[in-house]
CSV table of C-alpha atoms and ligand atoms in Angstrom, one decimal:
chain,number,residue,atom,x,y,z
O,1,UNK,CA,-162.4,63.9,98.4
O,2,UNK,CA,-162.0,64.8,94.7
O,3,UNK,CA,-158.2,65.0,95.2
O,4,UNK,CA,-158.1,61.5,96.6
O,5,UNK,CA,-160.2,60.1,93.8
O,6,UNK,CA,-158.1,61.8,91.2
O,7,UNK,CA,-154.9,60.5,92.8
O,8,UNK,CA,-156.4,57.0,92.8
O,9,UNK,CA,-157.4,57.4,89.1
O,10,UNK,CA,-153.9,58.7,88.3
O,11,UNK,CA,-152.3,55.7,89.9
O,12,UNK,CA,-154.5,53.1,88.1
O,13,UNK,CA,-155.0,54.7,84.8
O,14,UNK,CA,-154.0,58.3,84.1
O,15,UNK,CA,-156.5,58.9,81.3
O,16,UNK,CA,-159.3,58.4,83.7
O,17,UNK,CA,-158.2,61.5,85.6
O,18,UNK,CA,-159.2,63.6,82.5
O,19,UNK,CA,-162.6,61.8,82.2
O,20,UNK,CA,-163.3,62.3,85.9
O,21,UNK,CA,-162.5,66.0,85.7
O,22,UNK,CA,-164.8,66.4,82.7
O,23,UNK,CA,-167.6,64.5,84.5
O,24,UNK,CA,-167.3,66.6,87.6
O,25,UNK,CA,-167.7,69.5,85.3
O,26,UNK,CA,-171.2,68.2,84.3
O,27,UNK,CA,-172.2,67.6,87.9
O,28,UNK,CA,-172.0,63.8,88.4
O,29,UNK,CA,-171.1,62.6,92.0
O,30,UNK,CA,-167.4,62.1,92.3
O,31,UNK,CA,-167.6,58.6,93.9
O,32,UNK,CA,-169.7,57.3,91.1
O,33,UNK,CA,-167.3,58.8,88.5
O,34,UNK,CA,-164.2,57.4,90.2
O,35,UNK,CA,-165.8,54.0,90.5
O,36,UNK,CA,-167.2,53.8,87.0
O,37,UNK,CA,-164.1,55.2,85.3
O,38,UNK,CA,-162.0,52.6,87.1
O,39,UNK,CA,-164.3,49.7,86.1
O,40,UNK,CA,-165.2,50.8,82.6
O,41,UNK,CA,-162.0,49.3,81.2
O,42,UNK,CA,-163.0,45.9,82.6
O,43,UNK,CA,-164.6,43.6,80.0
O,44,UNK,CA,-167.7,41.5,80.9
O,45,UNK,CA,-168.9,38.9,78.5
O,46,UNK,CA,-172.6,38.1,78.4
O,47,UNK,CA,-173.1,34.7,76.7
O,48,UNK,CA,-176.5,35.3,75.0
O,49,UNK,CA,-177.8,38.0,72.7
O,50,UNK,CA,-181.2,37.9,74.3
O,51,UNK,CA,-180.1,38.7,77.9
O,52,UNK,CA,-182.7,40.9,79.6
O,53,UNK,CA,-182.2,44.6,79.2
O,54,UNK,CA,-182.6,45.1,83.0
O,55,UNK,CA,-179.5,43.1,83.6
O,56,UNK,CA,-177.6,44.6,80.7
O,57,UNK,CA,-178.3,48.1,82.0
O,58,UNK,CA,-176.7,47.3,85.4
O,59,UNK,CA,-173.6,45.9,83.6
O,60,UNK,CA,-173.3,48.7,81.1
O,61,UNK,CA,-173.3,51.3,83.8
O,62,UNK,CA,-170.0,49.9,85.1
O,63,UNK,CA,-168.3,47.8,82.5
O,64,UNK,CA,-167.5,47.3,78.9
O,65,UNK,CA,-170.0,44.6,77.9
O,66,UNK,CA,-169.3,42.1,75.2
O,67,UNK,CA,-172.2,40.1,73.9
O,68,UNK,CA,-172.5,37.4,71.2
O,69,UNK,CA,-174.4,38.5,68.2
O,70,UNK,CA,-175.9,35.1,67.5
O,71,UNK,CA,-179.1,33.6,68.8
O,72,UNK,CA,-178.4,30.3,70.6
O,73,UNK,CA,-181.1,28.5,68.7
O,74,UNK,CA,-180.9,25.4,66.5
O,75,UNK,CA,-177.7,23.6,65.7
O,76,UNK,CA,-176.3,26.3,63.4
O,77,UNK,CA,-177.1,29.0,65.9
O,78,UNK,CA,-175.4,27.1,68.7
O,79,UNK,CA,-172.3,26.5,66.7
O,80,UNK,CA,-172.0,30.2,65.7
O,81,UNK,CA,-172.7,31.3,69.3
O,82,UNK,CA,-169.9,29.0,70.6
O,83,UNK,CA,-167.4,30.2,68.0
O,84,UNK,CA,-168.4,33.8,68.8
O,85,UNK,CA,-168.1,33.3,72.6
O,86,UNK,CA,-164.7,31.7,72.2
O,87,UNK,CA,-163.5,34.7,70.2
O,88,UNK,CA,-164.9,37.2,72.8
O,89,UNK,CA,-163.7,35.5,75.9
O,90,UNK,CA,-160.0,36.4,76.1
O,91,UNK,CA,-159.3,39.3,78.5
O,92,UNK,CA,-162.7,39.3,80.2
O,93,UNK,CA,-163.0,39.9,84.0
O,94,UNK,CA,-166.4,38.2,84.4
O,95,UNK,CA,-168.5,35.9,82.4
O,96,UNK,CA,-172.3,36.1,82.7
O,97,UNK,CA,-173.3,32.6,81.6
O,98,UNK,CA,-176.6,31.4,80.2
O,99,UNK,CA,-175.1,29.3,77.5
O,100,UNK,CA,-175.1,25.5,77.4
O,101,UNK,CA,-171.4,25.6,76.7
O,102,UNK,CA,-169.7,24.1,79.8
O,103,UNK,CA,-167.4,26.3,81.9
O,104,UNK,CA,-164.4,23.9,81.3
O,105,UNK,CA,-160.7,24.0,81.8
O,106,UNK,CA,-160.2,25.0,78.1
O,107,UNK,CA,-162.7,27.8,78.3
O,108,UNK,CA,-161.1,29.2,81.5
O,109,UNK,CA,-157.6,28.9,79.9
O,110,UNK,CA,-158.9,30.9,76.9
O,111,UNK,CA,-160.4,33.6,79.2
O,112,UNK,CA,-157.0,34.2,80.9
O,113,UNK,CA,-155.7,34.9,84.4
O,114,UNK,CA,-157.7,38.2,84.9
O,115,UNK,CA,-161.0,36.3,85.1
O,116,UNK,CA,-162.5,37.0,88.5
O,117,UNK,CA,-166.1,35.6,88.3
O,118,UNK,CA,-168.4,33.3,86.5
O,119,UNK,CA,-171.9,34.4,87.1
O,120,UNK,CA,-174.2,31.6,85.9
O,121,UNK,CA,-177.7,32.8,85.1
O,122,UNK,CA,-179.3,29.7,86.6
O,123,UNK,CA,-179.8,28.0,89.9
O,124,UNK,CA,-178.0,24.9,88.8
O,125,UNK,CA,-174.2,25.0,88.2
O,126,UNK,CA,-173.5,21.4,87.1
O,127,UNK,CA,-172.1,22.8,83.8
O,128,UNK,CA,-169.2,24.5,85.7
O,129,UNK,CA,-166.0,22.7,86.5
O,130,UNK,CA,-165.8,23.6,90.2
O,131,UNK,CA,-162.3,22.1,90.7
O,132,UNK,CA,-160.8,24.3,88.0
O,133,UNK,CA,-162.6,27.4,89.3
O,134,UNK,CA,-161.4,26.7,92.9
O,135,UNK,CA,-157.8,26.0,91.7
O,136,UNK,CA,-157.7,29.3,89.9
O,137,UNK,CA,-159.4,31.4,92.6
O,138,UNK,CA,-162.2,32.3,90.3
O,139,UNK,CA,-165.5,33.0,92.1
O,140,UNK,CA,-168.8,31.5,91.1
O,141,UNK,CA,-172.3,33.0,91.6
O,142,UNK,CA,-175.7,31.6,90.6
O,143,UNK,CA,-179.3,32.9,90.7
O,144,UNK,CA,-181.3,30.9,93.3
O,145,UNK,CA,-184.5,32.0,95.0
O,146,UNK,CA,-185.7,34.4,92.3
O,147,UNK,CA,-186.7,31.5,90.1
O,148,UNK,CA,-188.3,29.2,92.7
O,149,UNK,CA,-191.9,30.2,92.1
O,150,UNK,CA,-191.6,30.0,88.3
O,151,UNK,CA,-190.0,26.6,88.4
O,152,UNK,CA,-192.5,25.4,91.0
O,153,UNK,CA,-195.4,26.5,88.8
O,154,UNK,CA,-193.9,24.3,86.0
O,155,UNK,CA,-193.7,21.4,88.4
O,156,UNK,CA,-197.4,21.8,89.2
O,157,UNK,CA,-198.2,22.2,85.5
O,158,UNK,CA,-196.3,18.9,84.8
O,159,UNK,CA,-198.2,17.1,87.6
O,160,UNK,CA,-201.5,18.1,86.0
O,161,UNK,CA,-200.3,17.4,82.5
O,162,UNK,CA,-199.0,13.9,83.3
O,163,UNK,CA,-201.9,13.0,85.7
O,164,UNK,CA,-204.6,14.2,83.3
O,165,UNK,CA,-202.9,12.7,80.3
O,166,UNK,CA,-202.3,15.9,78.3
O,167,UNK,CA,-200.1,14.1,75.7
O,168,UNK,CA,-202.8,11.6,74.7
O,169,UNK,CA,-205.6,14.2,75.0
O,170,UNK,CA,-203.7,16.8,72.9
O,171,UNK,CA,-203.1,14.1,70.2
O,172,UNK,CA,-206.8,13.4,70.1
O,173,UNK,CA,-207.6,17.1,69.5
O,174,UNK,CA,-204.9,17.3,66.8
O,175,UNK,CA,-206.1,14.3,65.0
O,176,UNK,CA,-209.8,15.0,65.5
O,177,UNK,CA,-210.2,11.6,67.0
O,178,UNK,CA,-211.8,12.5,70.3
O,179,UNK,CA,-212.8,9.6,72.5
O,180,UNK,CA,-216.1,10.8,73.8
O,181,UNK,CA,-217.5,8.7,76.6
O,182,UNK,CA,-217.8,8.6,80.3
O,183,UNK,CA,-214.8,6.4,81.1
O,184,UNK,CA,-212.4,7.5,78.3
O,185,UNK,CA,-208.9,8.8,78.9
O,186,UNK,CA,-209.4,9.0,82.7
O,187,UNK,CA,-206.6,10.5,84.7
O,188,UNK,CA,-205.6,10.7,88.3
O,189,UNK,CA,-206.4,13.2,91.0
O,190,UNK,CA,-203.9,15.4,92.9
O,191,UNK,CA,-206.6,15.6,95.5
O,192,UNK,CA,-206.1,13.0,98.2
O,193,UNK,CA,-202.7,12.0,96.9
O,194,UNK,CA,-199.3,11.7,98.6
O,195,UNK,CA,-196.8,14.1,97.1
O,196,UNK,CA,-193.1,13.2,97.6
O,197,UNK,CA,-190.5,16.0,97.2
O,198,UNK,CA,-186.9,14.9,96.6
O,199,UNK,CA,-185.0,17.9,97.9
O,200,UNK,CA,-186.9,20.4,100.0
O,201,UNK,CA,-184.8,23.5,99.0
O,202,UNK,CA,-186.3,26.7,97.7
O,203,UNK,CA,-188.0,25.1,94.7
O,204,UNK,CA,-189.2,22.1,96.6
O,205,UNK,CA,-190.8,24.3,99.3
O,206,UNK,CA,-192.3,26.5,96.6
O,207,UNK,CA,-194.0,23.4,95.0
O,208,UNK,CA,-195.6,22.5,98.4
O,209,UNK,CA,-196.8,26.1,98.9
O,210,UNK,CA,-198.3,26.2,95.4
O,211,UNK,CA,-200.2,22.9,95.9
O,212,UNK,CA,-201.9,24.3,99.0
O,213,UNK,CA,-205.2,24.5,97.3
O,214,UNK,CA,-205.2,21.0,95.8
O,215,UNK,CA,-206.3,19.1,98.9
O,216,UNK,CA,-203.2,16.9,98.9
O,217,UNK,CA,-203.5,14.3,101.6
O,218,UNK,CA,-199.8,14.2,102.6
O,219,UNK,CA,-196.6,15.9,101.7
O,220,UNK,CA,-193.4,13.9,102.4
O,221,UNK,CA,-189.8,14.8,101.5
O,222,UNK,CA,-186.4,13.3,101.5
O,223,UNK,CA,-182.9,14.8,101.5
O,224,UNK,CA,-179.7,14.9,103.5
O,225,UNK,CA,-181.4,16.0,106.7
O,226,UNK,CA,-184.7,17.0,108.2
O,227,UNK,CA,-185.5,20.7,107.7
O,228,UNK,CA,-187.3,23.2,109.9
O,229,UNK,CA,-189.1,24.5,106.8
O,230,UNK,CA,-190.5,20.9,106.4
O,231,UNK,CA,-192.3,21.2,109.7
O,232,UNK,CA,-193.6,24.6,108.9
O,233,UNK,CA,-195.1,23.3,105.7
O,234,UNK,CA,-196.5,20.2,107.3
O,235,UNK,CA,-194.3,17.9,105.3
O,236,UNK,CA,-192.9,14.7,106.8
O,237,UNK,CA,-189.2,13.8,106.5
O,238,UNK,CA,-188.7,10.2,105.2
O,239,UNK,CA,-186.0,8.0,103.8
O,240,UNK,CA,-185.7,7.9,100.0
O,241,UNK,CA,-187.0,4.3,99.9
O,242,UNK,CA,-190.0,5.3,101.9
O,243,UNK,CA,-190.7,8.2,99.7
O,244,UNK,CA,-190.5,6.0,96.6
O,245,UNK,CA,-192.8,3.4,98.1
O,246,UNK,CA,-195.5,5.9,99.4
O,247,UNK,CA,-195.7,8.7,96.8
O,248,UNK,CA,-198.4,9.1,94.1
O,249,UNK,CA,-196.4,12.0,92.8
O,250,UNK,CA,-192.6,12.2,93.0
O,251,UNK,CA,-191.1,15.6,92.3
O,252,UNK,CA,-187.3,15.8,91.7
O,253,UNK,CA,-186.1,19.2,92.9
O,254,UNK,CA,-182.4,18.4,93.6
O,255,UNK,CA,-179.3,19.7,91.9
O,256,UNK,CA,-177.3,17.3,89.7
O,257,UNK,CA,-174.2,16.0,91.5
O,258,UNK,CA,-172.3,12.8,91.4
O,259,UNK,CA,-174.5,11.6,94.2
O,260,UNK,CA,-177.8,12.4,92.4
O,261,UNK,CA,-176.9,11.4,88.9
O,262,UNK,CA,-179.3,8.6,87.8
O,263,UNK,CA,-180.9,8.5,91.2
O,264,UNK,CA,-184.0,7.4,89.3
O,265,UNK,CA,-182.9,4.1,87.7
O,266,UNK,CA,-184.2,0.6,87.2
O,267,UNK,CA,-183.9,-0.2,91.0
O,268,UNK,CA,-185.6,3.0,92.2
O,269,UNK,CA,-188.3,2.8,89.6
O,270,UNK,CA,-189.1,-0.7,90.8
O,271,UNK,CA,-189.8,0.7,94.3
O,272,UNK,CA,-192.5,3.1,93.0
O,273,UNK,CA,-196.2,2.5,93.1
O,274,UNK,CA,-197.8,1.4,89.8
O,275,UNK,CA,-199.8,4.7,89.8
O,276,UNK,CA,-196.7,6.8,90.5
O,277,UNK,CA,-196.1,9.9,88.5
O,278,UNK,CA,-192.6,11.2,88.2
O,279,UNK,CA,-191.9,14.9,87.7
O,280,UNK,CA,-188.4,16.2,86.9
O,281,UNK,CA,-187.6,19.9,87.2
O,282,UNK,CA,-184.0,19.5,88.2
O,283,UNK,CA,-181.7,18.1,85.5
O,284,UNK,CA,-182.1,15.4,82.9
O,285,UNK,CA,-179.3,13.3,84.3
O,286,UNK,CA,-181.1,12.8,87.6
O,287,UNK,CA,-183.0,10.1,85.6
O,288,UNK,CA,-181.7,7.1,83.7
O,289,UNK,CA,-183.8,7.7,80.7
O,290,UNK,CA,-183.5,4.2,79.3
O,291,UNK,CA,-184.9,2.9,82.6
O,292,UNK,CA,-187.7,5.5,82.6
O,293,UNK,CA,-188.6,4.6,79.0
O,294,UNK,CA,-189.0,0.9,79.9
O,295,UNK,CA,-191.0,1.7,83.1
O,296,UNK,CA,-193.4,3.9,81.2
O,297,UNK,CA,-193.6,1.6,78.2
O,298,UNK,CA,-194.4,-1.4,80.4
O,299,UNK,CA,-196.8,0.8,82.5
O,300,UNK,CA,-194.7,-0.1,85.6
O,301,UNK,CA,-195.4,3.5,86.7
O,302,UNK,CA,-198.3,5.6,85.5
O,303,UNK,CA,-196.7,8.6,83.8
O,304,UNK,CA,-194.0,11.2,83.9
O,305,UNK,CA,-193.6,14.9,83.3
O,306,UNK,CA,-190.2,16.3,82.4
O,307,UNK,CA,-189.0,19.9,82.1
O,308,UNK,CA,-185.4,18.7,81.7
O,309,UNK,CA,-183.9,15.9,79.5
O,310,UNK,CA,-180.6,14.6,78.3
O,311,UNK,CA,-179.7,15.9,75.9
O,312,UNK,CA,-181.3,19.3,75.5
O,313,UNK,CA,-182.8,19.7,73.0
O,314,UNK,CA,-184.1,16.2,72.9
O,315,UNK,CA,-184.0,15.0,69.3
O,316,UNK,CA,-187.5,15.0,67.8
O,317,UNK,CA,-187.2,11.3,66.9
O,318,UNK,CA,-186.1,10.3,70.4
O,319,UNK,CA,-188.0,7.2,71.6
O,320,UNK,CA,-189.2,8.9,74.8
O,321,UNK,CA,-191.4,11.2,72.6
O,322,UNK,CA,-193.3,8.1,71.4
O,323,UNK,CA,-194.7,7.5,74.8
O,324,UNK,CA,-198.3,8.5,75.4
O,325,UNK,CA,-197.8,8.6,79.2
O,326,UNK,CA,-194.9,11.2,79.0
O,327,UNK,CA,-195.3,14.9,78.9
O,328,UNK,CA,-192.1,16.9,78.0
O,329,UNK,CA,-191.3,20.6,78.1
O,330,UNK,CA,-188.2,22.2,76.6
O,331,UNK,CA,-186.6,23.3,79.9
O,332,UNK,CA,-188.8,26.4,80.6
O,333,UNK,CA,-188.8,26.3,84.4
O,334,UNK,CA,-187.6,29.8,84.8
O,335,UNK,CA,-188.8,31.2,81.5
O,336,UNK,CA,-191.1,34.0,82.5
O,337,UNK,CA,-190.5,37.7,81.7
O,338,UNK,CA,-190.3,38.7,85.3
O,339,UNK,CA,-188.2,35.8,86.5
O,340,UNK,CA,-185.6,36.0,83.7
O,341,UNK,CA,-185.3,39.7,84.3
O,342,UNK,CA,-184.8,39.1,88.1
O,343,UNK,CA,-182.2,36.5,87.3
O,344,UNK,CA,-180.4,38.9,84.9
O,345,UNK,CA,-180.3,41.7,87.5
O,346,UNK,CA,-179.1,39.3,90.2
O,347,UNK,CA,-176.3,38.0,88.0
O,348,UNK,CA,-175.3,41.6,87.1
O,349,UNK,CA,-175.2,42.6,90.7
O,350,UNK,CA,-173.0,39.7,91.5
O,351,UNK,CA,-170.6,40.9,88.8
O,352,UNK,CA,-170.6,44.5,90.1
O,353,UNK,CA,-169.8,43.2,93.6
O,354,UNK,CA,-167.1,40.8,92.5
O,355,UNK,CA,-165.3,43.4,90.4
O,356,UNK,CA,-165.6,46.2,93.0
O,357,UNK,CA,-164.3,44.1,95.9
O,358,UNK,CA,-167.6,43.4,97.6
O,359,UNK,CA,-169.2,40.2,98.8
O,360,UNK,CA,-171.2,38.3,96.2
O,361,UNK,CA,-175.0,38.5,96.6
O,362,UNK,CA,-175.5,34.8,95.9
O,363,UNK,CA,-172.1,33.0,96.0
O,364,UNK,CA,-171.7,29.3,95.3
O,365,UNK,CA,-169.4,27.9,97.9
O,366,UNK,CA,-166.5,26.3,96.1
P,401,LIG,O1,-181.9,27.8,86.8
P,401,LIG,C1,-181.9,26.6,86.6
P,401,LIG,O2,-180.9,25.9,86.9
P,401,LIG,C2,-183.0,26.0,85.9
P,401,LIG,O3,-182.8,24.9,85.4
P,401,LIG,C3,-184.3,26.6,85.9
P,401,LIG,O4,-185.2,25.8,85.2
């Protein structure tokens, strides 16, 4: 066995033969040594300096890990991070990507032909140029499922925040001008409502499950096709128009694609009930924000709760932020310690598999 490993190492990189011999001397399993010594010369770039230690540990066991030294925070931080990443990228075999820098043609050119995988640390991959990845034979992985509960919790949080008018109520607390009275700042119930889910994937299903105790009257959903999971959850499959017309809460849980971009626009907002509450946990561009601003301002719909906006960060003087019936979060759907750690480990395992010739754990079909 050892002989075969050493021959392999010799062929690939003679200096690893010496390393392997030394490590056998200290008692490490030969297969692990051969594998690690052969992959240690591969460079993997991690795009953020706050990537969870659990994921880094997996990567560092196998590869040479490069990481930007800047915090991707604020305009200056973002500029420095981008500059740093562009310097580090050439020669990398995999990119572990949690940056808002798009995976573009230019960036892939800069990386070079040895790049095998982009492992995005997100469920969404609309920031990746899929045509370029496909044309170059570069694989793409994402981190679905592990974040479904965390994102669904934020959807439920936004439903409560928008329905119970957290923006106005918080403002009252901050200014000390509380409206004390029996019929002041009344909100809407989730109890007895119809909740419409646009996209009954992992996150959409997790939203329905989390609302189990809220006495929702009816769950309906729309998408490309009826799903067996819908039946199991007691959710009715309807057309998009029917969902818009019937829902008290509309939760957007679909990826951003050419088909879904601006699916919420002047026309679709006009089909909603006047008490409708729109929740977006997908991507900002699912919604035409100008149209949403008008609909909220004119009270054409009741309220909205957004975890995602265009752009991110939303400038602090953006007109959306003047609306009392809008509650906005800074894209924190997956931002829990456990979820981010699970995402990091999943992304790292995808890298290990891609660079050791195994199937990806969570591939994106290109
Ligand atoms: O993982 C993603 O794509 C998210 O946006 C989670 O909020």
